[in-house]
């Protein structure tokens, strides 16, 4: 029966207990210290004032304050390959213990060699085989436990740190800043919803019901301990490109006022956000800092990539429609919290 | 930038502004005046104390307090046919103005006669034609506006009142009671998500992001005013039976502690709820009050029905697994707010 105001606030703010309810702590100090002064930071501050000052003609009521963030390449590192794919490759070892016959079958044999160049040459059809074999066939609770164990132990080879350390410090500040003024922050990812939910609350302060992601169909079965949900090799929602807008409509039912992405997969989400009435802000991360992170485009003459393409066409659309392109090199004075 | 505690509370409580944050107003007066004293009311009060008293061994942290409610037959009247089907039948008239050739094609011709017995004899395949023709092919905003207009004007023929007046007063009290102690209340309906969202906030205090429902696929298209989402005649999620659990996993990502239904379509949701660790409560409405509402089962010797079947098998499962069956006749001292 007991209910505390603090508990309410903590829940609403996504579990990040230290955030001031009224944002008073932020009113005097800079809420975005990892952001350099410039047009990107200005655009964020302007957006917050325009949509949350009661006297502003663009004031947005609290219930409608929705901000959506892509994850891979927007909130954390996606190069050289998506973290969830690393998980799938690592899981192949556990898989062949249960099904030894797979060890000599492609593409599993190639994955087991650990030969990165050979793995990088695997085609889409072969990757789908690995993904289906490692992400489906078990119940959702078992999957969650397996991911939790892996995410605690696995280390990125370049930084020798847990993958969850490779989140961008400026973006964590931005998430907190938006929540401190009443925005509910959602992840809208092409990655697996069940995968991201394992760490989203701890790492981003974003609870499971605010993670929109690619999801497989589930079958309801009766196990030894009662009903279980088995992950099936069939898509419920492919939350990428236009699927992101479909996912937003399904899970949120409101058009975002703020959307942040980094690649062509985010295009429709940003278009949909900007097409709403009132003051809306769309932003894109440009990975132009090969020294501190990775450098890829191919927009702005940056190297071509298969993972998280930011094309010249997307850059042109951003310029034409007033989306803000964030240069990692120029707009962020640090990339990671450990920098 | 401005942010008020009251606003936060209103948002969290689903927009129902009058609810006391700490439930103090409820501590002394009865939060469930439309419920007669008895085992059903006792079970609810016991559940609330067990899961929200900080000293209880079954205490549930605020973030996990999830309660899910079926809509048709659980929160509002579903007889003689689902309200959304009445909408579809009414929309056929608007449809033939745009496509006059449909007026002479079945099943539209039968629907246009207004002959209720003939309409009741339409088979499932013919109903699907009517549903697809009236619920798809337009963009989501147009659909929302059409439903909003209809729901404001349409009247139930028995009570001569808007359908949204036909919500059960005891259930509105229960929703508010649960929210006053920190539960987030969700609708989990076999009905259309986009349909229910039009009125769920006003009628139930439940915002769009807390409406899980059957949803069609959407296609993202570029219209004259920018991107639009067109409703396609293809299912994204059939949120009934096991689909309800799939919808809960996708949109909430947490297992409910409380679930309320009234028919076989709710069975898996109640099983899944009860199978969780700790103190969980599953409840079912039994429609045994033909005088004040409708009488149907066929459990407990009540008349057979095609709409909202509560079978003897479901009744047996409820008895065996400790689900609480609520008798409308005996447990509710009034049905509607206008009684």
XYZ file of C-alpha atoms in Angstrom:
678
model
C 0.000 0.000 0.000
C 2.936 2.191 0.717
C 4.030 4.470 -2.024
C 6.766 7.015 -2.061
C 7.128 10.028 -4.312
C 10.768 9.163 -4.813
C 9.811 5.706 -6.068
C 7.406 7.222 -8.547
C 10.020 9.594 -9.823
C 12.608 6.844 -10.097
C 10.225 4.703 -12.122
C 9.255 7.486 -14.439
C 12.801 8.551 -14.961
C 13.721 5.043 -15.973
C 15.359 4.026 -12.739
C 18.076 6.627 -12.794
C 17.740 7.646 -9.192
C 20.180 10.515 -9.119
C 18.304 12.721 -11.533
C 16.709 15.801 -10.097
C 12.955 15.740 -10.594
C 12.696 19.338 -11.614
C 16.037 19.435 -13.353
C 17.090 22.083 -10.846
C 20.544 20.602 -10.533
C 20.919 21.132 -14.263
C 19.622 24.657 -14.380
C 22.929 26.137 -13.337
C 25.520 23.541 -14.328
C 25.953 22.271 -17.904
C 23.861 19.116 -18.435
C 25.956 18.208 -21.506
C 29.611 18.596 -20.460
C 30.902 16.102 -23.072
C 29.370 18.161 -25.876
C 31.488 20.981 -27.315
C 29.832 24.345 -27.811
C 28.456 24.549 -31.349
C 25.380 24.100 -33.521
C 24.585 20.534 -32.366
C 24.608 21.363 -28.669
C 22.723 24.584 -29.366
C 20.050 22.684 -31.280
C 19.455 20.341 -28.343
C 19.194 23.127 -25.778
C 16.927 25.130 -28.079
C 14.683 22.101 -28.610
C 14.383 21.473 -24.873
C 13.458 25.073 -24.159
C 11.014 25.281 -27.064
C 9.116 22.145 -26.066
C 9.215 22.301 -22.265
C 8.962 25.985 -21.334
C 5.315 26.574 -20.435
C 5.455 29.981 -22.116
C 6.782 28.609 -25.422
C 4.416 28.479 -28.420
C 5.884 25.007 -29.126
C 5.210 23.695 -25.600
C 4.550 19.937 -25.555
C 2.462 18.393 -22.775
C 4.310 15.901 -20.615
C 2.478 12.814 -21.894
C 3.603 13.511 -25.463
C 7.304 14.042 -24.716
C 8.775 11.069 -26.564
C 12.408 10.777 -27.679
C 13.636 7.785 -29.697
C 17.225 6.614 -30.101
C 18.709 4.045 -32.408
C 21.257 1.935 -30.515
C 24.053 0.512 -32.734
C 26.306 3.375 -33.813
C 24.107 5.952 -32.047
C 24.378 4.953 -28.388
C 27.258 2.488 -28.549
C 29.970 1.183 -30.880
C 28.801 -0.910 -33.849
C 32.166 -1.521 -35.596
C 33.725 -3.666 -36.857
C 30.526 -5.742 -36.426
C 27.361 -5.459 -34.343
C 27.870 -6.670 -30.773
C 24.905 -9.010 -31.029
C 26.615 -10.793 -33.940
C 29.713 -11.276 -31.767
C 27.376 -12.892 -29.244
C 25.993 -15.207 -31.949
C 29.496 -16.232 -33.058
C 30.540 -16.886 -29.462
C 27.403 -18.950 -28.862
C 28.296 -21.313 -31.703
C 30.833 -22.941 -29.367
C 28.110 -23.713 -26.821
C 25.842 -24.859 -29.632
C 28.213 -27.516 -30.986
C 28.531 -29.014 -27.516
C 24.815 -29.784 -27.705
C 24.772 -30.545 -31.438
C 28.277 -31.846 -32.322
C 27.234 -32.572 -35.926
C 27.194 -28.817 -36.577
C 30.947 -28.540 -36.022
C 31.633 -29.858 -39.495
C 28.772 -28.085 -41.239
C 29.033 -24.617 -42.777
C 28.800 -21.858 -41.761
C 29.436 -23.150 -38.223
C 32.787 -24.685 -39.138
C 34.064 -21.316 -40.387
C 32.813 -19.519 -37.275
C 34.593 -22.071 -35.053
C 37.935 -21.409 -36.750
C 37.851 -17.889 -35.307
C 39.370 -16.671 -38.578
C 37.966 -13.130 -38.703
C 38.594 -12.590 -42.371
C 36.822 -15.814 -43.302
C 33.940 -14.936 -40.968
C 33.688 -11.477 -42.520
C 33.281 -13.125 -45.940
C 30.191 -15.114 -44.848
C 27.150 -14.216 -46.935
C 23.822 -13.009 -45.603
C 22.210 -16.428 -45.948
C 24.962 -18.021 -43.894
C 24.781 -15.303 -41.251
C 21.042 -15.902 -40.949
C 21.778 -19.566 -40.246
C 24.107 -18.597 -37.392
C 21.644 -16.061 -36.027
C 18.696 -18.465 -36.156
C 20.686 -21.264 -34.518
C 21.916 -19.111 -31.632
C 18.957 -16.769 -30.995
C 15.996 -19.143 -31.324
C 14.817 -22.512 -30.059
C 15.103 -21.715 -26.335
C 12.628 -20.038 -23.982
C 12.893 -16.292 -23.397
C 14.102 -16.644 -19.792
C 16.945 -19.008 -20.744
C 17.962 -16.649 -23.533
C 17.973 -13.689 -21.141
C 20.207 -15.570 -18.690
C 22.632 -16.578 -21.451
C 22.925 -12.998 -22.712
C 23.366 -11.647 -19.177
C 26.241 -14.060 -18.553
C 27.921 -13.235 -21.879
C 27.550 -9.469 -21.596
C 29.197 -9.578 -18.158
C 32.174 -11.628 -19.393
C 32.825 -10.728 -23.044
C 35.444 -8.126 -23.902
C 35.841 -5.967 -26.990
C 39.240 -6.828 -28.531
C 40.289 -3.208 -29.208
C 39.499 -1.625 -25.844
C 39.689 -4.842 -23.755
C 36.533 -3.769 -21.964
C 32.956 -5.031 -21.608
C 30.852 -4.022 -24.609
C 28.557 -2.092 -22.279
C 31.491 0.228 -21.490
C 31.507 1.235 -25.155
C 28.480 3.488 -24.845
C 28.974 7.117 -25.849
C 29.247 9.360 -22.799
C 27.718 12.387 -24.599
C 24.633 10.323 -25.407
C 24.208 9.123 -21.829
C 24.273 12.788 -20.796
C 21.691 13.573 -23.461
C 19.372 10.751 -22.344
C 19.542 12.005 -18.764
C 19.050 15.614 -19.823
C 15.935 14.765 -21.825
C 14.513 12.669 -18.977
C 15.205 15.468 -16.482
C 12.780 17.654 -18.432
C 10.100 14.984 -18.719
C 10.932 13.214 -21.981
C 10.503 9.470 -21.985
C 13.482 7.985 -23.788
C 13.009 4.924 -26.002
C 15.516 2.755 -27.807
C 14.331 1.898 -31.336
C 16.837 -0.614 -32.634
C 17.266 -2.964 -35.555
C 18.972 -5.213 -32.998
C 17.127 -7.843 -31.012
C 14.665 -6.474 -28.487
C 15.293 -9.317 -26.023
C 19.062 -8.858 -26.295
C 19.033 -5.113 -25.624
C 16.558 -5.418 -22.752
C 19.081 -7.455 -20.761
C 21.280 -4.403 -20.113
C 19.242 -1.349 -21.226
C 18.048 -0.381 -17.754
C 21.485 -0.650 -16.169
C 23.414 0.966 -19.022
C 21.002 3.559 -20.419
C 18.373 3.907 -17.665
C 15.823 2.628 -20.180
C 13.359 -0.016 -18.894
C 12.233 -3.028 -20.985
C 8.888 -1.504 -21.959
C 10.802 1.334 -23.628
C 12.933 -0.898 -25.848
C 11.475 -1.225 -29.349
C 13.469 -3.746 -31.334
C 13.492 -6.532 -33.844
C 11.520 -9.393 -32.361
C 10.900 -12.976 -33.320
C 7.596 -14.768 -33.011
C 7.107 -16.746 -29.806
C 5.279 -20.000 -29.299
C 3.455 -20.632 -26.044
C 4.228 -24.104 -24.739
C 3.700 -26.034 -21.510
C 7.040 -26.973 -19.957
C 7.814 -28.900 -16.785
C 7.454 -25.749 -14.665
C 4.415 -24.315 -16.457
C 3.968 -22.185 -19.542
C 7.070 -21.026 -21.403
C 7.630 -18.770 -24.403
C 9.845 -20.367 -27.035
C 11.726 -18.129 -29.467
C 10.826 -19.175 -33.016
C 12.931 -18.645 -36.164
C 10.272 -16.350 -37.627
C 10.069 -12.564 -37.423
C 7.310 -10.719 -35.594
C 8.791 -7.311 -36.420
C 11.873 -6.351 -38.413
C 12.548 -3.098 -36.582
C 14.717 -1.426 -39.191
C 14.035 1.182 -41.894
C 10.232 1.621 -42.178
C 9.876 -1.148 -39.570
C 11.131 1.334 -36.967
C 8.117 3.538 -37.580
C 5.840 0.503 -37.420
C 7.438 -0.470 -34.103
C 7.017 3.064 -32.740
C 3.366 3.083 -33.707
C 2.805 -0.326 -32.136
C 4.672 0.146 -28.862
C 4.311 3.873 -28.237
C 1.325 5.011 -30.293
C 2.609 8.590 -30.338
C 4.887 10.358 -32.809
C 8.289 11.238 -31.294
C 9.353 14.870 -30.901
C 12.998 13.907 -30.965
C 14.808 11.159 -32.864
C 18.486 10.265 -33.062
C 20.084 7.830 -35.496
C 23.284 7.312 -37.462
C 22.523 5.371 -40.634
C 20.146 4.797 -43.530
C 18.220 2.360 -41.314
C 17.082 5.367 -39.270
C 15.908 7.452 -42.213
C 12.174 6.732 -41.981
C 12.144 7.225 -38.198
C 13.693 10.670 -38.628
C 11.382 11.583 -41.509
C 8.342 10.496 -39.515
C 9.488 12.470 -36.479
C 10.164 15.657 -38.444
C 6.834 15.425 -40.329
C 4.853 15.996 -37.116
C 3.400 19.385 -36.208
C 5.276 21.700 -33.846
C 8.976 21.753 -32.960
C 10.674 18.425 -33.719
C 14.360 17.587 -33.755
C 16.124 14.909 -35.819
C 19.824 14.150 -35.309
C 22.444 11.850 -36.826
C 25.852 10.745 -35.559
C 28.603 10.939 -38.194
C 31.453 8.536 -37.447
C 34.363 10.738 -38.498
C 36.769 10.009 -35.662
C 38.921 7.031 -36.590
C 41.409 7.868 -33.885
C 39.074 7.799 -30.892
C 36.468 5.417 -32.419
C 35.928 4.414 -36.071
C 35.730 6.286 -39.326
C 33.058 5.341 -41.860
C 30.412 6.854 -44.113
C 30.577 6.866 -47.088
C 29.170 10.413 -46.685
C 31.701 13.289 -46.558
C 34.384 11.158 -48.183
C 34.582 8.781 -45.234
C 35.405 5.108 -45.924
C 32.678 2.806 -47.255
C 31.235 0.236 -44.827
C 28.736 -2.602 -44.632
C 27.821 -1.783 -41.028
C 25.867 1.410 -40.324
C 26.054 3.173 -43.689
C 25.687 6.971 -43.628
C 25.312 7.681 -47.340
C 25.762 10.982 -49.207
C 22.010 10.825 -49.993
C 21.205 10.686 -46.276
C 23.571 13.591 -45.685
C 21.817 15.614 -48.395
C 18.401 14.857 -46.937
C 19.633 15.906 -43.496
C 20.939 19.198 -44.850
C 17.783 19.890 -46.837
C 15.357 19.057 -44.017
C 17.224 20.636 -41.125
C 18.384 17.474 -39.399
C 21.449 18.016 -37.245
C 24.541 16.008 -38.155
C 26.794 15.448 -35.149
C 30.509 15.108 -35.858
C 32.043 12.767 -33.311
C 35.371 14.453 -33.906
C 34.233 18.043 -33.486
C 31.080 17.923 -31.357
C 32.146 15.453 -28.663
C 35.049 16.276 -26.363
C 35.080 12.692 -25.126
C 33.618 9.511 -26.534
C 33.539 7.084 -23.610
C 33.121 7.547 -19.867
C 36.578 5.950 -19.400
C 38.277 8.467 -21.738
C 12.326 23.219 -18.911
C 9.603 23.558 -16.373
C 8.441 20.415 -14.719
C 5.918 19.882 -12.008
C 5.564 16.986 -9.602
C 1.842 16.970 -10.270
C 2.462 16.545 -13.995
C 4.760 13.621 -13.342
C 2.202 11.958 -11.137
C -0.579 12.541 -13.657
C 1.482 10.987 -16.403
C 2.474 8.002 -14.365
C -1.053 7.419 -13.177
C -2.234 7.378 -16.765
C -3.648 10.872 -16.856
C -6.189 10.342 -14.098
C -5.485 13.541 -12.240
C -7.744 13.063 -9.263
C -5.947 10.048 -7.847
C -4.035 10.567 -4.652
C -0.340 9.904 -5.134
C 0.100 8.056 -1.887
C -3.350 6.518 -1.905
C -4.030 8.450 1.299
C -7.548 9.322 0.207
C -8.167 5.598 -0.132
C -6.635 4.565 3.131
C -9.732 5.401 5.115
C -12.588 5.253 2.607
C -13.434 2.142 0.550
C -11.600 2.249 -2.805
C -14.016 -0.333 -4.259
C -17.538 0.819 -3.288
C -19.224 -0.972 -6.231
C -17.810 -4.304 -5.067
C -19.840 -6.253 -2.514
C -18.008 -7.699 0.465
C -16.952 -11.251 -0.335
C -14.100 -13.463 -1.565
C -13.480 -11.505 -4.808
C -13.107 -8.136 -3.092
C -11.079 -9.750 -0.306
C -8.720 -11.306 -2.856
C -8.028 -7.929 -4.450
C -7.344 -6.161 -1.160
C -5.166 -9.050 0.031
C -3.185 -8.956 -3.235
C -2.601 -5.209 -2.954
C -1.357 -5.478 0.611
C 0.813 -8.517 -0.109
C 2.576 -6.901 -3.070
C 2.829 -3.255 -1.981
C 3.422 -3.307 1.790
C 7.157 -2.830 2.247
C 7.104 -5.316 5.138
C 5.395 -8.061 3.120
C 7.464 -11.102 2.033
C 5.705 -10.797 -1.354
C 6.606 -7.114 -1.806
C 7.017 -6.160 -5.481
C 9.238 -3.236 -6.483
C 7.410 -0.399 -8.189
C 8.894 -0.977 -11.653
C 7.520 -4.528 -11.756
C 3.944 -3.686 -10.732
C 2.108 -4.611 -13.920
C -1.618 -5.352 -14.159
C -3.212 -6.473 -17.433
C -6.901 -6.317 -18.345
C -8.762 -7.801 -21.249
C -11.279 -5.271 -22.599
C -14.345 -6.855 -24.271
C -16.496 -8.459 -21.563
C -13.968 -7.556 -18.847
C -13.972 -3.749 -18.892
C -17.045 -3.081 -21.053
C -20.023 -4.819 -22.644
C -19.266 -7.234 -25.493
C -22.796 -8.538 -26.196
C -24.608 -9.108 -28.430
C -21.545 -8.389 -30.635
C -18.185 -6.680 -30.129
C -18.469 -2.895 -30.386
C -15.708 -2.747 -32.967
C -17.792 -5.001 -35.252
C -20.710 -2.565 -34.911
C -18.270 0.114 -36.058
C -17.293 -2.002 -39.077
C -20.945 -2.577 -40.025
C -21.700 1.154 -39.677
C -18.666 2.023 -41.814
C -19.977 -0.058 -44.709
C -22.408 2.776 -45.466
C -19.537 5.243 -45.815
C -17.608 2.671 -47.825
C -20.265 2.199 -50.526
C -20.377 5.958 -51.068
C -16.763 5.709 -52.205
C -17.093 2.283 -53.867
C -20.743 2.008 -55.023
C -20.072 -1.361 -56.695
C -19.840 -2.953 -53.228
C -23.519 -2.237 -52.491
C -24.599 -5.209 -54.575
C -21.776 -7.534 -53.516
C -21.962 -9.869 -50.542
C -21.449 -9.592 -47.653
C -21.832 -5.807 -47.968
C -25.370 -6.072 -49.358
C -26.522 -8.024 -46.302
C -24.855 -5.568 -43.918
C -26.588 -2.641 -45.676
C -30.046 -4.201 -45.157
C -29.573 -3.691 -41.409
C -31.301 -7.059 -40.885
C -29.645 -8.147 -37.645
C -30.570 -11.800 -37.937
C -29.153 -12.020 -41.449
C -26.004 -10.197 -40.298
C -25.658 -12.584 -37.355
C -25.669 -15.501 -39.810
C -22.640 -14.175 -41.751
C -19.757 -16.629 -41.656
C -16.239 -15.878 -40.482
C -14.901 -15.467 -44.006
C -17.565 -12.887 -44.802
C -16.937 -11.033 -41.543
C -13.250 -10.856 -42.384
C -14.165 -9.197 -45.694
C -16.153 -6.531 -43.844
C -13.391 -6.019 -41.273
C -10.651 -5.747 -43.909
C -12.675 -3.325 -46.030
C -13.465 -0.998 -43.119
C -10.316 -1.181 -40.977
C -7.584 -1.107 -43.612
C -6.518 0.872 -46.671
C -6.415 4.281 -44.948
C -3.638 5.974 -42.986
C -3.598 5.607 -39.207
C -4.502 9.264 -38.569
C -7.565 9.122 -40.820
C -8.664 5.914 -39.131
C -8.256 7.472 -35.685
C -10.391 10.470 -36.702
C -13.119 8.230 -38.135
C -13.274 6.131 -34.962
C -13.301 9.241 -32.757
C -16.288 10.636 -34.672
C -18.167 7.332 -34.536
C -17.507 6.647 -30.859
C -18.868 10.110 -29.985
C -22.075 9.640 -31.994
C -22.982 5.937 -31.962
C -25.491 4.632 -29.421
C -25.998 1.142 -28.065
C -29.573 0.108 -28.962
C -30.435 -1.360 -25.540
C -29.228 1.436 -23.259
C -29.457 4.275 -25.829
C -26.086 5.507 -24.649
C -22.583 5.891 -26.092
C -20.697 2.602 -26.031
C -18.083 4.208 -23.812
C -20.767 4.587 -21.116
C -21.027 0.801 -21.046
C -17.841 0.321 -19.055
C -18.171 -1.529 -15.766
C -18.029 0.867 -12.803
C -16.455 -1.733 -10.453
C -13.595 -2.209 -12.939
C -12.945 1.526 -13.255
C -12.651 1.593 -9.454
C -10.275 -1.359 -9.585
C -8.068 0.275 -12.246
C -7.828 3.432 -10.136
C -7.187 1.456 -6.961
C -4.322 -0.476 -8.543
C -2.821 2.701 -9.992
C -3.091 4.448 -6.616
C -0.700 1.830 -5.200
C 1.747 2.056 -8.092
C 0.526 -0.584 -10.535
C 0.698 0.325 -14.183
C -2.531 -0.828 -15.793
C -2.469 -2.221 -19.326
C -5.272 -3.250 -21.659
C -4.470 -6.523 -23.460
C -7.256 -6.973 -25.976
C -8.116 -9.171 -28.931
C -9.727 -6.018 -30.314
C -7.907 -3.571 -32.535
C -5.126 -1.644 -30.816
C -5.726 1.489 -32.909
C -9.461 1.367 -32.186
C -9.118 1.080 -28.410
C -6.417 3.753 -28.221
C -8.885 6.366 -29.466
C -10.807 6.360 -26.165
C -8.682 4.390 -23.667
C -7.116 7.402 -21.993
C -10.415 9.262 -21.543
C -12.475 6.215 -20.509
C -10.015 4.053 -18.568
C -7.162 6.449 -17.802
C -4.903 4.158 -19.878
C -2.527 5.904 -22.332
C -1.801 4.563 -25.850
C 1.549 3.011 -24.918
C -0.316 0.806 -22.407
C -2.784 -0.618 -24.933
C -1.665 -4.015 -26.237
C -4.018 -5.166 -28.980
C -4.450 -6.875 -32.283
C -2.559 -4.864 -34.861
C -2.267 -4.940 -38.606
C 0.908 -4.415 -40.559
C 1.559 -0.860 -41.728
C 3.195 0.317 -44.903
C 5.254 3.490 -44.874
C 4.369 5.679 -47.847
C 5.050 9.240 -48.963
C 1.798 11.213 -49.171
C 1.174 14.823 -50.203
C 1.956 16.045 -46.670
C 4.880 13.755 -45.994
C 5.205 10.190 -44.738
C 2.033 8.313 -43.812
C 1.382 4.892 -42.319
C -1.175 2.909 -44.313
C -3.099 0.124 -42.576
C -2.603 -3.092 -44.529
C -4.943 -6.121 -44.609
C -2.275 -8.273 -42.973
C -1.785 -9.054 -39.289
C 1.253 -7.943 -37.317
C -0.062 -9.512 -34.092
C -3.249 -11.453 -33.366
C -3.517 -10.461 -29.719
C -5.791 -13.253 -28.551
C -5.173 -16.559 -26.749
C -1.382 -17.201 -26.745
C -1.003 -14.012 -28.813
C -1.844 -12.034 -25.660
C 1.263 -13.389 -23.952
C 3.325 -12.633 -27.053
C 1.943 -9.065 -27.028
C 2.746 -8.673 -23.325
C 6.300 -9.866 -23.875
C 6.771 -7.535 -26.829
C 5.229 -4.364 -25.409
C 5.901 -4.725 -21.684
C 8.751 -7.206 -21.371
C 7.742 -8.071 -17.802
C 5.377 -10.738 -16.484
C 2.194 -9.257 -14.957
C 1.428 -9.717 -11.263
C -2.283 -9.279 -11.877
C -4.440 -10.296 -14.854
C -8.171 -10.013 -15.418
C -10.158 -11.630 -18.230
C -13.537 -13.184 -18.926
C -13.204 -15.807 -21.649
C -11.142 -18.626 -23.123
C -9.207 -16.001 -25.104
C -7.674 -14.864 -21.803
C -6.621 -18.307 -20.620
C -2.946 -18.172 -21.589
C -2.540 -14.647 -20.196
C -3.879 -15.816 -16.828
C -1.766 -18.986 -16.860
C 1.358 -16.994 -17.690
C 0.607 -14.483 -14.935
C 0.003 -17.137 -12.286
C 3.110 -19.122 -13.269
C 5.402 -16.309 -12.103
C 7.166 -16.394 -8.745
C 5.669 -14.585 -5.765
C 2.078 -13.483 -5.158
C 0.099 -13.246 -8.411
C -3.632 -12.804 -8.897
C -5.753 -14.008 -11.835
C -9.426 -13.054 -12.119
C -12.326 -13.762 -14.484
C -15.682 -12.016 -14.929
C -18.641 -14.428 -15.145
C -21.571 -12.898 -17.024
C -24.405 -14.258 -14.902
C -26.594 -11.175 -14.696
C -29.041 -11.163 -17.618
C -31.200 -8.586 -15.928
C -28.605 -5.850 -15.459
C -26.301 -6.908 -18.353
C -26.167 -10.225 -20.271
C -26.153 -13.861 -19.272
C -23.780 -16.243 -21.062
C -21.273 -18.988 -20.384
C -21.681 -21.856 -21.092
C -20.000 -22.478 -17.689
C -22.289 -22.884 -14.664
C -25.282 -23.733 -16.868
C -25.347 -20.262 -18.427
C -26.493 -19.940 -22.063
C -24.054 -20.829 -24.852
C -22.586 -17.934 -26.857
C -20.285 -17.218 -29.784
C -18.995 -14.014 -28.184
C -16.802 -14.262 -25.094
C -17.130 -17.956 -24.212
C -16.507 -18.886 -20.569
C -16.412 -22.662 -20.817
C -16.800 -25.280 -18.040
C -13.155 -26.248 -18.728
C -12.028 -22.687 -18.022
C -14.126 -22.677 -14.858
C -12.494 -25.922 -13.727
C -9.020 -24.568 -14.401
C -9.861 -21.421 -12.436
C -11.060 -23.474 -9.473
C -8.063 -25.765 -9.573
C -5.440 -23.017 -9.902
C -6.941 -20.495 -7.501
C -8.123 -17.942 -10.049
C -10.942 -15.781 -8.709
C -14.243 -15.946 -10.617
C -16.259 -12.748 -10.202
C -20.024 -13.084 -10.373
C -21.500 -9.924 -11.877
C -24.751 -10.692 -10.078
C -23.319 -11.273 -6.625
C -20.006 -9.415 -6.505
C -20.979 -6.112 -8.120
C -23.614 -3.897 -6.509
C -23.770 -1.804 -9.644
C -22.685 -2.473 -13.199
C -22.505 0.956 -14.837
C -21.733 4.421 -13.513
C -25.220 5.522 -14.628
C -26.968 2.753 -12.607
